[in-house]
Short mmCIF file of C-alpha atoms in Angstrom, two decimals:
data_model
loop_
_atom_site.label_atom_id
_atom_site.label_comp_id
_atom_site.label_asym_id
_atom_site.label_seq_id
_atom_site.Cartn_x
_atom_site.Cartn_y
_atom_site.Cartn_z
CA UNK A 1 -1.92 36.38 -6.26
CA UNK A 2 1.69 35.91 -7.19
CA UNK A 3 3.96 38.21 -5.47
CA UNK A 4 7.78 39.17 -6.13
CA UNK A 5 10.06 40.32 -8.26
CA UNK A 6 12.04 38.58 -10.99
CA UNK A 7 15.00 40.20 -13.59
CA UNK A 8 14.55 41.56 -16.84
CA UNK A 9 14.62 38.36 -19.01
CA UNK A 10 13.20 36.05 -16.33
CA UNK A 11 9.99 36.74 -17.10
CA UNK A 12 9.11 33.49 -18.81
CA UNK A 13 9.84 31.77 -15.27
CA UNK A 14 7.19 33.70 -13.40
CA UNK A 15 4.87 32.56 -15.83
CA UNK A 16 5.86 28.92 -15.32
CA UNK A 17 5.12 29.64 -11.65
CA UNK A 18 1.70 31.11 -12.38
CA UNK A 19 0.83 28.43 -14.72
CA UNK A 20 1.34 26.05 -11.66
CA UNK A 21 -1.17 27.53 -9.53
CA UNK A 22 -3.89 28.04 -12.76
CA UNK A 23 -3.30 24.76 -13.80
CA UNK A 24 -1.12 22.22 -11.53
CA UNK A 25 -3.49 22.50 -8.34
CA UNK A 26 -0.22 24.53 -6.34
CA UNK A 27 -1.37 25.74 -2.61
CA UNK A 28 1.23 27.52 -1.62
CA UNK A 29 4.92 27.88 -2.85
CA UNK A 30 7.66 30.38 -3.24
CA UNK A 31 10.69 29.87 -6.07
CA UNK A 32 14.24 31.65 -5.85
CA UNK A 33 16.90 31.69 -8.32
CA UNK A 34 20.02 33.11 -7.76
CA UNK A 35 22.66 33.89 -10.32
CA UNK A 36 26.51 34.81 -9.62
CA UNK A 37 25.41 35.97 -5.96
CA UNK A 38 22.08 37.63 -6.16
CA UNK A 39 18.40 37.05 -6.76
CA UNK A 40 17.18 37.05 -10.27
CA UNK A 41 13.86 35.26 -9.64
CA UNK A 42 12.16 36.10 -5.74
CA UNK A 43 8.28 34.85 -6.14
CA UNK A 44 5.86 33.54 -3.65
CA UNK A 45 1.86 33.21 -3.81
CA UNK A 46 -0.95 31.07 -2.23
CA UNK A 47 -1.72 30.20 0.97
CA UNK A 48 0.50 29.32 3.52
CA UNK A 49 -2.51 27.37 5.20
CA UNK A 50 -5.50 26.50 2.58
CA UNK A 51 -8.12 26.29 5.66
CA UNK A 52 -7.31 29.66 7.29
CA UNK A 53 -6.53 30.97 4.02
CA UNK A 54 -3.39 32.31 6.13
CA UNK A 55 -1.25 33.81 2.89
CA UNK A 56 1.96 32.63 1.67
CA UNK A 57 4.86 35.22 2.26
CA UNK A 58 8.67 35.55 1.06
CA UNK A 59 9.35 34.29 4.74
CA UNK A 60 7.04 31.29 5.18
CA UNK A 61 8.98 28.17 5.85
CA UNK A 62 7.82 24.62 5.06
CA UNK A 63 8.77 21.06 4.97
CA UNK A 64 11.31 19.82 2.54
CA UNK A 65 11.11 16.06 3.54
CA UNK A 66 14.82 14.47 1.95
CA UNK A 67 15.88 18.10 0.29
CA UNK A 68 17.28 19.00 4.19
CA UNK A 69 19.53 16.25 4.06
CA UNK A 70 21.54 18.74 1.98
CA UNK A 71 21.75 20.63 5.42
CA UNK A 72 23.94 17.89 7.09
CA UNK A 73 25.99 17.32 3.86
CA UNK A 74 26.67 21.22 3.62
CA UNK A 75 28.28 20.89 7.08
CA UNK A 76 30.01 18.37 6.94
CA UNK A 77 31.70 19.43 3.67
CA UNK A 78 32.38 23.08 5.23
CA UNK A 79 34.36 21.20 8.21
CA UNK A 80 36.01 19.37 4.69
CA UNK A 81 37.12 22.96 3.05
CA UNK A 82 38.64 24.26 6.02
CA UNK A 83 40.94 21.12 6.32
CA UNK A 84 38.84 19.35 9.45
CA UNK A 85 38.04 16.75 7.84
CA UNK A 86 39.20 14.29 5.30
CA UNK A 87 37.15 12.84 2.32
CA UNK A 88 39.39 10.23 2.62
CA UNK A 89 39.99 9.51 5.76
CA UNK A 90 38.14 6.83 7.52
CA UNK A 91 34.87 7.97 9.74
CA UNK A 92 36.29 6.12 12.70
CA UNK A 93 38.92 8.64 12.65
CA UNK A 94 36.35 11.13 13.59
CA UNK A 95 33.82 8.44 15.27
CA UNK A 96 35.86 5.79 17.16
CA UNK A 97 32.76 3.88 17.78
CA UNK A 98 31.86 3.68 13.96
CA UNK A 99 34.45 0.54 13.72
CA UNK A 100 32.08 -1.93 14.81
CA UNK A 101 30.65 -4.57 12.35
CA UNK A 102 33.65 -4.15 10.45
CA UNK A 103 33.32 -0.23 9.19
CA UNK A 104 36.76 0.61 10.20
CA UNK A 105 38.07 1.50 6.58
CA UNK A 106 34.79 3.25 5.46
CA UNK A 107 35.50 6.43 4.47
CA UNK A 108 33.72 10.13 4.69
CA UNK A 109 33.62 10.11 1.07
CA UNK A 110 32.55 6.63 0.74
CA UNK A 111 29.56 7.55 3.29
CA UNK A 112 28.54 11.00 1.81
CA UNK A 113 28.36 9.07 -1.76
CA UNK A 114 25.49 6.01 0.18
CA UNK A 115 28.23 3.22 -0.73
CA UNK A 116 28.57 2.71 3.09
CA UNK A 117 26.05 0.08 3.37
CA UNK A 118 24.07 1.46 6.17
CA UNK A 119 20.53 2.15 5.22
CA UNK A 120 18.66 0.69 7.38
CA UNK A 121 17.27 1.56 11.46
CA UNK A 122 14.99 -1.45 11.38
CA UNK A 123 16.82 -3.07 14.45
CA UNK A 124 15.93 0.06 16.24
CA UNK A 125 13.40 1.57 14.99
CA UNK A 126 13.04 5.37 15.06
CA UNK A 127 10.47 6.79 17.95
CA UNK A 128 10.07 10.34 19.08
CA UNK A 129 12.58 10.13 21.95
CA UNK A 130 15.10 8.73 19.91
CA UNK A 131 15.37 11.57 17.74
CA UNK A 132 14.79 14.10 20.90
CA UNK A 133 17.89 12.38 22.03
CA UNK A 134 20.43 11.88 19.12
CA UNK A 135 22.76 9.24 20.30
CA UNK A 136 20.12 6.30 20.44
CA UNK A 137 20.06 6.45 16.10
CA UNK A 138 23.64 7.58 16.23
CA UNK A 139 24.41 4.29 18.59
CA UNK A 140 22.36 2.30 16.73
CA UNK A 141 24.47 2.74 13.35
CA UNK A 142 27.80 2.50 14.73
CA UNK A 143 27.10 -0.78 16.41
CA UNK A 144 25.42 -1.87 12.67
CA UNK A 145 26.85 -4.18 10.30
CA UNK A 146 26.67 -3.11 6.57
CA UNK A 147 23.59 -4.50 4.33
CA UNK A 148 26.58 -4.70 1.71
CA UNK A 149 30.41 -4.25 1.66
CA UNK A 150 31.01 -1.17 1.79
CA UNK A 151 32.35 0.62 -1.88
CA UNK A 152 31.24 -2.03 -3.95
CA UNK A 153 27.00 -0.66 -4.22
CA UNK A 154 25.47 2.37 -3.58
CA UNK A 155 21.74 2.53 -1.96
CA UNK A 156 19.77 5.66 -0.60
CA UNK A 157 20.74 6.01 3.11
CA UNK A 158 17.01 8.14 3.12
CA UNK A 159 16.36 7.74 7.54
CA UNK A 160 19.98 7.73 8.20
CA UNK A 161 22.55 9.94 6.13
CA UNK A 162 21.65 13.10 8.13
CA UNK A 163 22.73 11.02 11.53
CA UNK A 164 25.60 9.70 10.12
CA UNK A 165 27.29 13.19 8.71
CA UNK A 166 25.42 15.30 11.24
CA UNK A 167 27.58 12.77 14.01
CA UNK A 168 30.81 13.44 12.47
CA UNK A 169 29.63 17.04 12.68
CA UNK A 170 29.32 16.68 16.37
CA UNK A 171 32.60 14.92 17.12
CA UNK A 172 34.92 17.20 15.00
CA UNK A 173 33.01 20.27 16.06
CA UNK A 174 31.72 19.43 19.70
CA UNK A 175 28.17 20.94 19.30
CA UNK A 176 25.31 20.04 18.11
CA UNK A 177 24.43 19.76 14.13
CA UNK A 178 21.69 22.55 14.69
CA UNK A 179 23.94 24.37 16.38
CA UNK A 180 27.08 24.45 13.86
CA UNK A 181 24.55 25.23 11.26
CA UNK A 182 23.56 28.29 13.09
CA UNK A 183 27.09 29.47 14.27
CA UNK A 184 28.54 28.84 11.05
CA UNK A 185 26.24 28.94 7.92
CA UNK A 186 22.96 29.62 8.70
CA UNK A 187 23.35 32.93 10.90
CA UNK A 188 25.97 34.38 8.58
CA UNK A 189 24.21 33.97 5.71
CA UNK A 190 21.02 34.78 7.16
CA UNK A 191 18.80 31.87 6.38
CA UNK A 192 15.51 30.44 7.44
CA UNK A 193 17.28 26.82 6.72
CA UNK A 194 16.57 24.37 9.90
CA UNK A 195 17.19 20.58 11.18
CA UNK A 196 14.99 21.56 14.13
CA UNK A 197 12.78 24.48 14.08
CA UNK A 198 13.12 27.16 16.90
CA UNK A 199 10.07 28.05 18.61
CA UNK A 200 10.53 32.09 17.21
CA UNK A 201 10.07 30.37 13.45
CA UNK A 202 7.50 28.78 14.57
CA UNK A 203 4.78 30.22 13.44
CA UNK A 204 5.80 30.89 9.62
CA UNK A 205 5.61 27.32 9.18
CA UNK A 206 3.46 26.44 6.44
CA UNK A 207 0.62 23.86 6.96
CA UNK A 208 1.51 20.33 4.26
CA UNK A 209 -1.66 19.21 1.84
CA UNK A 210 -0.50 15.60 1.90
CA UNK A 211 -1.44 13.95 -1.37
CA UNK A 212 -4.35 11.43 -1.14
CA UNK A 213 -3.96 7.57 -1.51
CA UNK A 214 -5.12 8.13 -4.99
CA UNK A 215 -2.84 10.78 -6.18
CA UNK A 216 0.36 8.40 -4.37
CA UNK A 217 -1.19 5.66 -6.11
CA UNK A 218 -1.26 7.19 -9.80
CA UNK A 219 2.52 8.54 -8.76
CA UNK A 220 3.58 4.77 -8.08
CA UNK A 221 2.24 3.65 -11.15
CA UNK A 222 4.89 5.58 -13.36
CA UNK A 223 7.16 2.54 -15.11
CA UNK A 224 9.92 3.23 -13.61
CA UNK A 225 8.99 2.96 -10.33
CA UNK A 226 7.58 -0.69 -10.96
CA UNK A 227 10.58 -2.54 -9.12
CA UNK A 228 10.45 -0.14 -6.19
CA UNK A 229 6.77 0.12 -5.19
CA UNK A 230 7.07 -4.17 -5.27
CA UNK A 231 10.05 -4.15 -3.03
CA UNK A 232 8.80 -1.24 -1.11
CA UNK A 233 5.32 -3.55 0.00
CA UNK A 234 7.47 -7.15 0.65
CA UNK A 235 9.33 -7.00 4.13
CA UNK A 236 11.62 -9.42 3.39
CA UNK A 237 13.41 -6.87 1.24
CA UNK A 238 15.77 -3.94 2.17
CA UNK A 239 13.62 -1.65 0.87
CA UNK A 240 11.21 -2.13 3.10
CA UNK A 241 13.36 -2.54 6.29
CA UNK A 242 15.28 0.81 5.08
CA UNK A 243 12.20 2.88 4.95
CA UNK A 244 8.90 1.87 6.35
CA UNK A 245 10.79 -0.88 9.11
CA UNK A 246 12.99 1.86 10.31
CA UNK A 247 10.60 3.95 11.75
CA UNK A 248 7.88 3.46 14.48
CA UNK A 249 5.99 6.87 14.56
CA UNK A 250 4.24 6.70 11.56
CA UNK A 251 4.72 8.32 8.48
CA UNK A 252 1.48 10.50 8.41
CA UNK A 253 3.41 13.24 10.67
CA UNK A 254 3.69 16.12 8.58
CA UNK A 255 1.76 18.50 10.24
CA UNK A 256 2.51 17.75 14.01
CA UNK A 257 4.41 20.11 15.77
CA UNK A 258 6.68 17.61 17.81
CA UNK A 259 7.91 16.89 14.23
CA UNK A 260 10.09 19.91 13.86
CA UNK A 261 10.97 20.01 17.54
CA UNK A 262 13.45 17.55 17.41
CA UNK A 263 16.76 17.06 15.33
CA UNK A 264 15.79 15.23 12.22
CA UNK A 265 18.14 15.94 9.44
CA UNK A 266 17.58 13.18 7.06
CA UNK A 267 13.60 13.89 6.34
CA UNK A 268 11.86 16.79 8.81
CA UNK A 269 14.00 19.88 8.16
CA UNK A 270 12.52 23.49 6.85
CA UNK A 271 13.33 25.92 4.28
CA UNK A 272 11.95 29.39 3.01
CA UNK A 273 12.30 29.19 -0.57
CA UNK A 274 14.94 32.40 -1.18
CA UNK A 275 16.73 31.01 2.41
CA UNK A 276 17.32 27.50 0.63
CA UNK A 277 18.21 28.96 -3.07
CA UNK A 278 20.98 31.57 -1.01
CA UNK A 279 22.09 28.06 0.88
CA UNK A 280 23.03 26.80 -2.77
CA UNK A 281 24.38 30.14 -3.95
CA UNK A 282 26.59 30.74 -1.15
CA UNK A 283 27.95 26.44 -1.95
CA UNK A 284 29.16 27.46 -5.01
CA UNK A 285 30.31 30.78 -4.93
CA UNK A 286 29.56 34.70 -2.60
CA UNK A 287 26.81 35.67 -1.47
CA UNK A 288 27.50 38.93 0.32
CA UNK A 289 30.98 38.13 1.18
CA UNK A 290 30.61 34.63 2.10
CA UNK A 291 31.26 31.34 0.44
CA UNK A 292 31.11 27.60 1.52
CA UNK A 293 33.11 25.74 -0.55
CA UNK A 294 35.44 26.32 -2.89
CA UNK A 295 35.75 25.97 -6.76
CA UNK A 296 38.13 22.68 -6.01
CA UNK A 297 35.84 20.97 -3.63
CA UNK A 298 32.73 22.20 -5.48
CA UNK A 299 34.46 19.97 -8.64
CA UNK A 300 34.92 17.23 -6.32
CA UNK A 301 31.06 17.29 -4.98
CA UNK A 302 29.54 17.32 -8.19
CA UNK A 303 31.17 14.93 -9.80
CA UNK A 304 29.49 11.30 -9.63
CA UNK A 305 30.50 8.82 -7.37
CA UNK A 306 28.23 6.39 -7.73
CA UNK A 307 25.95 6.27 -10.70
CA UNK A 308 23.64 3.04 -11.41
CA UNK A 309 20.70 0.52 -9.47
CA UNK A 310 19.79 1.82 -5.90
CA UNK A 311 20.15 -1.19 -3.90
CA UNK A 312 17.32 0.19 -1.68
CA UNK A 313 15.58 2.11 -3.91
CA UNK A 314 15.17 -0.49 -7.43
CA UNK A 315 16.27 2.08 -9.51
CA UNK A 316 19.18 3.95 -11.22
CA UNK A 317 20.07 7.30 -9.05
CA UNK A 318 23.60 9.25 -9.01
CA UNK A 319 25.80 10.64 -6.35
CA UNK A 320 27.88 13.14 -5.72
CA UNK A 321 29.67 13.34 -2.58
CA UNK A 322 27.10 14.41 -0.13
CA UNK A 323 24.50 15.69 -2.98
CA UNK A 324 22.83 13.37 -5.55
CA UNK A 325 23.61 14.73 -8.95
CA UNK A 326 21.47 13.95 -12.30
CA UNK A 327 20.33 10.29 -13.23
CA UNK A 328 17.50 8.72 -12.49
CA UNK A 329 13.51 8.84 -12.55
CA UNK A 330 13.95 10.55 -9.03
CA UNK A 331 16.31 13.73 -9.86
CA UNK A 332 14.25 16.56 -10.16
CA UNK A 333 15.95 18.44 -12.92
CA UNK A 334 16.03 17.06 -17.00
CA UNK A 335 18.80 14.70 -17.33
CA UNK A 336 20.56 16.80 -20.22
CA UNK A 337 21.81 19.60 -17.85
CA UNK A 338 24.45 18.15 -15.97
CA UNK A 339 27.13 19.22 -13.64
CA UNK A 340 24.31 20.01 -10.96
CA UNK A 341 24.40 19.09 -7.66
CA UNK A 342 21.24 19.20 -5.48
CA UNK A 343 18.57 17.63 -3.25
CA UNK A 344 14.76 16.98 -3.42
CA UNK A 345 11.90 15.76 -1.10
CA UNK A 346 8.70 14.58 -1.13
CA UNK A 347 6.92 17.50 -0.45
CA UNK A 348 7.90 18.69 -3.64
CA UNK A 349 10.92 20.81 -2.67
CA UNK A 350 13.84 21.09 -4.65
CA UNK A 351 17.09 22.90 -4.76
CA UNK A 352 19.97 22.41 -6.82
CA UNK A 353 23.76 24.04 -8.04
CA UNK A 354 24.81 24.95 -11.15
CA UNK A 355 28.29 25.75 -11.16
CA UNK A 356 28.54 26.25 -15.03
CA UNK A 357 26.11 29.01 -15.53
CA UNK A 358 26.29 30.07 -11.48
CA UNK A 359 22.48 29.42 -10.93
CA UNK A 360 21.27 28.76 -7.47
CA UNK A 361 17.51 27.34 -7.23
CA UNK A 362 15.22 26.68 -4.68
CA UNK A 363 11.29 25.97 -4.33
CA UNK A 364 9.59 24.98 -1.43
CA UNK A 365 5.99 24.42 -1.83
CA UNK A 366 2.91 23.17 0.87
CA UNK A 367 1.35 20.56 -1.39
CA UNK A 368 3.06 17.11 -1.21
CA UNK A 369 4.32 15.28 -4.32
CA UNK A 370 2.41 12.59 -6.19
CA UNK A 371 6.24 11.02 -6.02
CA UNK A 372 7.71 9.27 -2.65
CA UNK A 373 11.16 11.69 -3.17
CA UNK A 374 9.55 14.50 -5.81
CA UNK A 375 10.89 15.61 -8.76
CA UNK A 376 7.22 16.00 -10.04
CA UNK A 377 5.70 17.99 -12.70
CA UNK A 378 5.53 21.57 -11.07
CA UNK A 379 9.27 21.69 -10.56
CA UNK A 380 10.42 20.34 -13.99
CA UNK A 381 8.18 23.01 -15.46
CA UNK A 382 9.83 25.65 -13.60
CA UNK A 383 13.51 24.35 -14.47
CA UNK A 384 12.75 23.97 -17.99
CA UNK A 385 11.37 27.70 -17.78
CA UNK A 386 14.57 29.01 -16.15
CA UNK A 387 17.02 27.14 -18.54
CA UNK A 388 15.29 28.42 -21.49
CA UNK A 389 16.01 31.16 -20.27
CA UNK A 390 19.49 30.75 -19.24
CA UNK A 391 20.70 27.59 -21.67
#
């Protein structure tokens, strides 16, 4: 049973949402969309967890896999609007200890965009205490050298990026990232948005339906991807040592609790649906008083950086500063609307800005994506819903 409301004329989106439970095997999932500050679309439906048949509610949280990494940008670029920061300054500014290997003259905006060459973990990889503790990953980068000089390539920094803007976080603002998020844009605004999940939230956390090996294997097998899922099996390639070498707790985690006790803002964070399409709303404009960014930096985020091949991934993706924006078989959204700015995961979860039209959106469902970083079929049915609605 779908629950919610939506606005007159939004209609044609709840039926997108239906259609994915009738016909795209959806579990659970709940879909916002705000426009120009408030809700227009506010569904939910399913089950939260398929074996209890515990029910999906407007407050369950879930995993969003890479879509939290949006968390650590969002910070960062608040610390940005209010003058704290500099885009252009270099990290070791903020970070003395970045320096090393040479990094001296990479800057914030150079890092936010993944031109700073520093994918990969695999000469530490990641264990449980390490992310418990922070500083081992955070050490562990700043004493790196970069897989490429920095500014001259652009590769997804998927196991790292939350460390390295969630550590400028900490030096410029002296507590934790979890914590600024809470002081400053997460308990104003009132969201269930979270790098590490307090023990109160708990027990709204929905339970993943991981995708079997083959569903993953059919998703692989999409052209695109070819180059990828080769370099993604060889070792010898960065690829390899920037995802699977750079951790060493397994990747089959999803459902373990010690996974959202610790600070893990590049791949472990939680969203409610409405808490992560408010997130977006409040980036781009108010939301009950209250707004991130503003319209100058919004211009500035959305714009791409860098836009071409992925040195890790094999494939052409797009960045904003601190957001990836359209291009690419990986961006959730159809190529043809641009000016977004957004985030996805593997779970399935997307969100995305819309500055143009002053759409928010954010889904967050429980059953994983046949694609390593989403952008599968459910979602794109629901966007192309919404902006028929709203072209």
């Amino acid at each position: 049973m779908i629950e919610g409301t939506v606005s007159p004329g939004y209609e044609p989106v709840r039926k997108a949402f239906e259609r994915n439970f009738a016909e795209s095997g959806e579990v659970g999932a709940g879909l916002t969309v705000y426009r120009h500050g408030e809700p227009v679309v506010d569904l939910w439906g399913g089950y939260a967890d398929a074996a209890t048949r515990r029910p999906w509610r407007r407050d369950t949280i879930a995993a969003l896999a890479s879509t939290c990494k949006t968390f650590a940008s969002g910070a960062l670029l608040l610390l940005v609007e209010r003058g704290e920061v500099d885009l252009e300054a270099p990290v070791a500014r903020y970070w003395p200890e970045f320096a090393q290997q040479g990094k001296g003259e990479i800057t914030v905006r150079t890092l936010l965009s993944h031109g700073a060459g520093l994918p990969s973990l695999h000469t530490r990889p990641v264990t449980w205490e390490d992310l418990r503790d922070w500083t081992p990953i955070t050490d562990t980068l700043a004493a790196a050298a970069p897989e490429w000089p920095p500014g001259t390539a652009h590769g997804y920094h998927g196991m790292t990026i939350g460390h390295l803007a969630g550590e400028i976080v900490r030096r410029v603002s002296g507590v934790t990232l979890s914590e600024f998020l809470a002081r400053e844009i997460t308990g104003p605004l009132g969201l269930d948005c979270y790098v590490r999940v307090p023990d109160a939230a708990m027990p709204r956390l929905a339970t993943m339906e991981v995708p079997d090996a083959e569903t993953v294997r059919l998703g692989m097998e999409v052209p695109e991807m070819a180059e990828f899922v080769k370099a993604l099996n060889d070792p010898a390639t960065l690829t390899y040592r920037a995802m699977y070498g750079s951790i060493a707790i397994g990747w089959d985690t999803t459902n373990e609790r010690r996974t959202y006790e610790v600070e893990s803002p590049s791949m472990d964070g939680v969203a409610s649906a409405h808490s992560l399409a408010r997130y977006f709303a409040a980036l781009i404009g108010e939301v009950d008083g209250i707004r991130l960014l503003g319209p100058g930096l919004v211009e500035r985020v959305r714009t791409p950086q860098n836009d071409g091949p992925d040195e890790v991934l094999r494939v052409r993706t797009a960045w904003g500063i601190g957001f990836t924006v359209p291009g690419g078989p990986f961006w959730c959204a159809p190529e043809h609307l641009t000016g977004l700015f957004g985030g996805y995961g593997a779970t399935g979860s997307c969100a995305f800005a819309d500055p143009d039209r002053a759409l928010a959106f954010g889904y967050v469902p429980n059953r994983g994506s046949e694609l390593l970083e989403g952008g599968d079929f459910r979602v794109r049915s629901l966007i192309e819903a919404l902006y028929r609605v709203v072209p």
